[in-house]
C-alpha positions as protocol buffer text, in pm:
chain_id: "A"
residue {
  index: 1
  type: UNK
  ca { x: 2391 y: 4991 z: -2589 }
}
residue {
  index: 2
  type: UNK
  ca { x: 2211 y: 4944 z: -2257 }
}
residue {
  index: 3
  type: UNK
  ca { x: 2447 y: 4803 z: -1995 }
}
residue {
  index: 4
  type: UNK
  ca { x: 2215 y: 4775 z: -1693 }
}
residue {
  index: 5
  type: UNK
  ca { x: 2011 y: 4452 z: -1713 }
}
residue {
  index: 6
  type: UNK
  ca { x: 1702 y: 4602 z: -1547 }
}
residue {
  index: 7
  type: UNK
  ca { x: 1699 y: 4894 z: -1790 }
}
residue {
  index: 8
  type: UNK
  ca { x: 1745 y: 4655 z: -2080 }
}
residue {
  index: 9
  type: UNK
  ca { x: 1450 y: 4445 z: -1960 }
}
residue {
  index: 10
  type: UNK
  ca { x: 1233 y: 4756 z: -1939 }
}
residue {
  index: 11
  type: UNK
  ca { x: 1333 y: 4866 z: -2288 }
}
residue {
  index: 12
  type: UNK
  ca { x: 1266 y: 4519 z: -2433 }
}
residue {
  index: 13
  type: UNK
  ca { x: 929 y: 4504 z: -2256 }
}
residue {
  index: 14
  type: UNK
  ca { x: 829 y: 4839 z: -2403 }
}
residue {
  index: 15
  type: UNK
  ca { x: 932 y: 4733 z: -2752 }
}
residue {
  index: 16
  type: UNK
  ca { x: 756 y: 4397 z: -2724 }
}
residue {
  index: 17
  type: UNK
  ca { x: 438 y: 4556 z: -2593 }
}
residue {
  index: 18
  type: UNK
  ca { x: 436 y: 4804 z: -2881 }
}
residue {
  index: 19
  type: UNK
  ca { x: 486 y: 4518 z: -3127 }
}
residue {
  index: 20
  type: UNK
  ca { x: 199 y: 4324 z: -2971 }
}
residue {
  index: 21
  type: UNK
  ca { x: -27 y: 4629 z: -2986 }
}
residue {
  index: 22
  type: UNK
  ca { x: 64 y: 4673 z: -3352 }
}
residue {
  index: 23
  type: UNK
  ca { x: -34 y: 4312 z: -3417 }
}
residue {
  index: 24
  type: UNK
  ca { x: 316 y: 4174 z: -3472 }
}
residue {
  index: 25
  type: UNK
  ca { x: 270 y: 3884 z: -3231 }
}
residue {
  index: 26
  type: UNK
  ca { x: 563 y: 3679 z: -3358 }
}
residue {
  index: 27
  type: UNK
  ca { x: 822 y: 3954 z: -3311 }
}
residue {
  index: 28
  type: UNK
  ca { x: 659 y: 4056 z: -2982 }
}
residue {
  index: 29
  type: UNK
  ca { x: 691 y: 3700 z: -2854 }
}
residue {
  index: 30
  type: UNK
  ca { x: 1059 y: 3684 z: -2952 }
}
residue {
  index: 31
  type: UNK
  ca { x: 1127 y: 4017 z: -2783 }
}
residue {
  index: 32
  type: UNK
  ca { x: 943 y: 3915 z: -2465 }
}
residue {
  index: 33
  type: UNK
  ca { x: 1152 y: 3597 z: -2466 }
}
residue {
  index: 34
  type: UNK
  ca { x: 1467 y: 3806 z: -2489 }
}
residue {
  index: 35
  type: UNK
  ca { x: 1344 y: 4025 z: -2201 }
}
residue {
  index: 36
  type: UNK
  ca { x: 1287 y: 3716 z: -1985 }
}
residue {
  index: 37
  type: UNK
  ca { x: 1633 y: 3583 z: -2065 }
}
residue {
  index: 38
  type: UNK
  ca { x: 1791 y: 3915 z: -1964 }
}
residue {
  index: 39
  type: UNK
  ca { x: 1577 y: 3925 z: -1648 }
}
residue {
  index: 40
  type: UNK
  ca { x: 1706 y: 3585 z: -1544 }
}
residue {
  index: 41
  type: UNK
  ca { x: 2060 y: 3726 z: -1551 }
}
residue {
  index: 42
  type: UNK
  ca { x: 1980 y: 3999 z: -1295 }
}
residue {
  index: 43
  type: UNK
  ca { x: 2186 y: 3933 z: -984 }
}
residue {
  index: 44
  type: UNK
  ca { x: 1949 y: 4078 z: -723 }
}
residue {
  index: 45
  type: UNK
  ca { x: 1686 y: 3813 z: -654 }
}
residue {
  index: 46
  type: UNK
  ca { x: 1419 y: 4069 z: -567 }
}
residue {
  index: 47
  type: UNK
  ca { x: 1484 y: 4280 z: -878 }
}
residue {
  index: 48
  type: UNK
  ca { x: 1484 y: 3964 z: -1091 }
}
residue {
  index: 49
  type: UNK
  ca { x: 1151 y: 3848 z: -947 }
}
residue {
  index: 50
  type: UNK
  ca { x: 983 y: 4184 z: -1008 }
}
residue {
  index: 51
  type: UNK
  ca { x: 1118 y: 4202 z: -1363 }
}
residue {
  index: 52
  type: UNK
  ca { x: 975 y: 3856 z: -1432 }
}
residue {
  index: 53
  type: UNK
  ca { x: 639 y: 3951 z: -1279 }
}
residue {
  index: 54
  type: UNK
  ca { x: 620 y: 4254 z: -1507 }
}
residue {
  index: 55
  type: UNK
  ca { x: 701 y: 4040 z: -1810 }
}
residue {
  index: 56
  type: UNK
  ca { x: 429 y: 3792 z: -1710 }
}
residue {
  index: 57
  type: UNK
  ca { x: 178 y: 4076 z: -1692 }
}
residue {
  index: 58
  type: UNK
  ca { x: 285 y: 4212 z: -2029 }
}
residue {
  index: 59
  type: UNK
  ca { x: 257 y: 3869 z: -2189 }
}
residue {
  index: 60
  type: UNK
  ca { x: -87 y: 3817 z: -2037 }
}
residue {
  index: 61
  type: UNK
  ca { x: -206 y: 4155 z: -2165 }
}
residue {
  index: 62
  type: UNK
  ca { x: -62 y: 4071 z: -2507 }
}
residue {
  index: 63
  type: UNK
  ca { x: -270 y: 3752 z: -2509 }
}
residue {
  index: 64
  type: UNK
  ca { x: 21 y: 3509 z: -2483 }
}
residue {
  index: 65
  type: UNK
  ca { x: -106 y: 3305 z: -2188 }
}
residue {
  index: 66
  type: UNK
  ca { x: 116 y: 3005 z: -2260 }
}
residue {
  index: 67
  type: UNK
  ca { x: 434 y: 3213 z: -2252 }
}
residue {
  index: 68
  type: UNK
  ca { x: 309 y: 3408 z: -1947 }
}
residue {
  index: 69
  type: UNK
  ca { x: 273 y: 3082 z: -1757 }
}
residue {
  index: 70
  type: UNK
  ca { x: 616 y: 2963 z: -1874 }
}
residue {
  index: 71
  type: UNK
  ca { x: 782 y: 3283 z: -1750 }
}
residue {
  index: 72
  type: UNK
  ca { x: 588 y: 3264 z: -1423 }
}
residue {
  index: 73
  type: UNK
  ca { x: 736 y: 2919 z: -1366 }
}
residue {
  index: 74
  type: UNK
  ca { x: 1088 y: 3068 z: -1376 }
}
residue {
  index: 75
  type: UNK
  ca { x: 1016 y: 3277 z: -1065 }
}
residue {
  index: 76
  type: UNK
  ca { x: 1224 y: 3119 z: -791 }
}
residue {
  index: 77
  type: UNK
  ca { x: 1052 y: 3253 z: -479 }
}
residue {
  index: 78
  type: UNK
  ca { x: 764 y: 3012 z: -413 }
}
residue {
  index: 79
  type: UNK
  ca { x: 542 y: 3277 z: -254 }
}
residue {
  index: 80
  type: UNK
  ca { x: 591 y: 3526 z: -538 }
}
residue {
  index: 81
  type: UNK
  ca { x: 540 y: 3251 z: -796 }
}
residue {
  index: 82
  type: UNK
  ca { x: 217 y: 3144 z: -626 }
}
residue {
  index: 83
  type: UNK
  ca { x: 91 y: 3503 z: -612 }
}
residue {
  index: 84
  type: UNK
  ca { x: 171 y: 3555 z: -979 }
}
residue {
  index: 85
  type: UNK
  ca { x: -4 y: 3236 z: -1085 }
}
residue {
  index: 86
  type: UNK
  ca { x: -300 y: 3325 z: -863 }
}
residue {
  index: 87
  type: UNK
  ca { x: -325 y: 3667 z: -1030 }
}
residue {
  index: 88
  type: UNK
  ca { x: -333 y: 3498 z: -1371 }
}
residue {
  index: 89
  type: UNK
  ca { x: -606 y: 3257 z: -1260 }
}
residue {
  index: 90
  type: UNK
  ca { x: -816 y: 3541 z: -1116 }
}
residue {
  index: 91
  type: UNK
  ca { x: -782 y: 3738 z: -1438 }
}
residue {
  index: 92
  type: UNK
  ca { x: -882 y: 3434 z: -1642 }
}
residue {
  index: 93
  type: UNK
  ca { x: -1179 y: 3371 z: -1416 }
}
residue {
  index: 94
  type: UNK
  ca { x: -1315 y: 3714 z: -1504 }
}
residue {
  index: 95
  type: UNK
  ca { x: -1311 y: 3651 z: -1878 }
}
residue {
  index: 96
  type: UNK
  ca { x: -1574 y: 3375 z: -1887 }
}
residue {
  index: 97
  type: UNK
  ca { x: -1786 y: 3561 z: -1633 }
}
residue {
  index: 98
  type: UNK
  ca { x: -1808 y: 3869 z: -1854 }
}
residue {
  index: 99
  type: UNK
  ca { x: -1863 y: 3656 z: -2161 }
}
residue {
  index: 100
  type: UNK
  ca { x: -2150 y: 3461 z: -2012 }
}
residue {
  index: 101
  type: UNK
  ca { x: -2317 y: 3771 z: -1869 }
}
residue {
  index: 102
  type: UNK
  ca { x: -2330 y: 3937 z: -2209 }
}
residue {
  index: 103
  type: UNK
  ca { x: -2400 y: 3634 z: -2428 }
}
residue {
  index: 104
  type: UNK
  ca { x: -2674 y: 3452 z: -2238 }
}
residue {
  index: 105
  type: UNK
  ca { x: -2952 y: 3529 z: -1999 }
}
residue {
  index: 106
  type: UNK
  ca { x: -3070 y: 3310 z: -1716 }
}
residue {
  index: 107
  type: UNK
  ca { x: -3452 y: 3304 z: -1691 }
}
């Protein structure tokens, strides 16, 4: 059993990411949720924030934007929360741009 919360978060993130890659989105989502719950129990504010940021990134890469935004909202530091949400918006802004470039041509 993993005692250290940060190590447990990392292990859960790895498992959830592997599940998402394998296509098991439901179990991946449940495991990411568990990772976020453990992260929120981390006593060090800085360590907690970084654990949550990593989970947000993993969720985004797994295609679970709704859950990524929910976890981002649990970040307490306003500056870190804003940076995390900004990173998500910048990543989302790139998706339509690539799509439109490849699917239509402007005369």
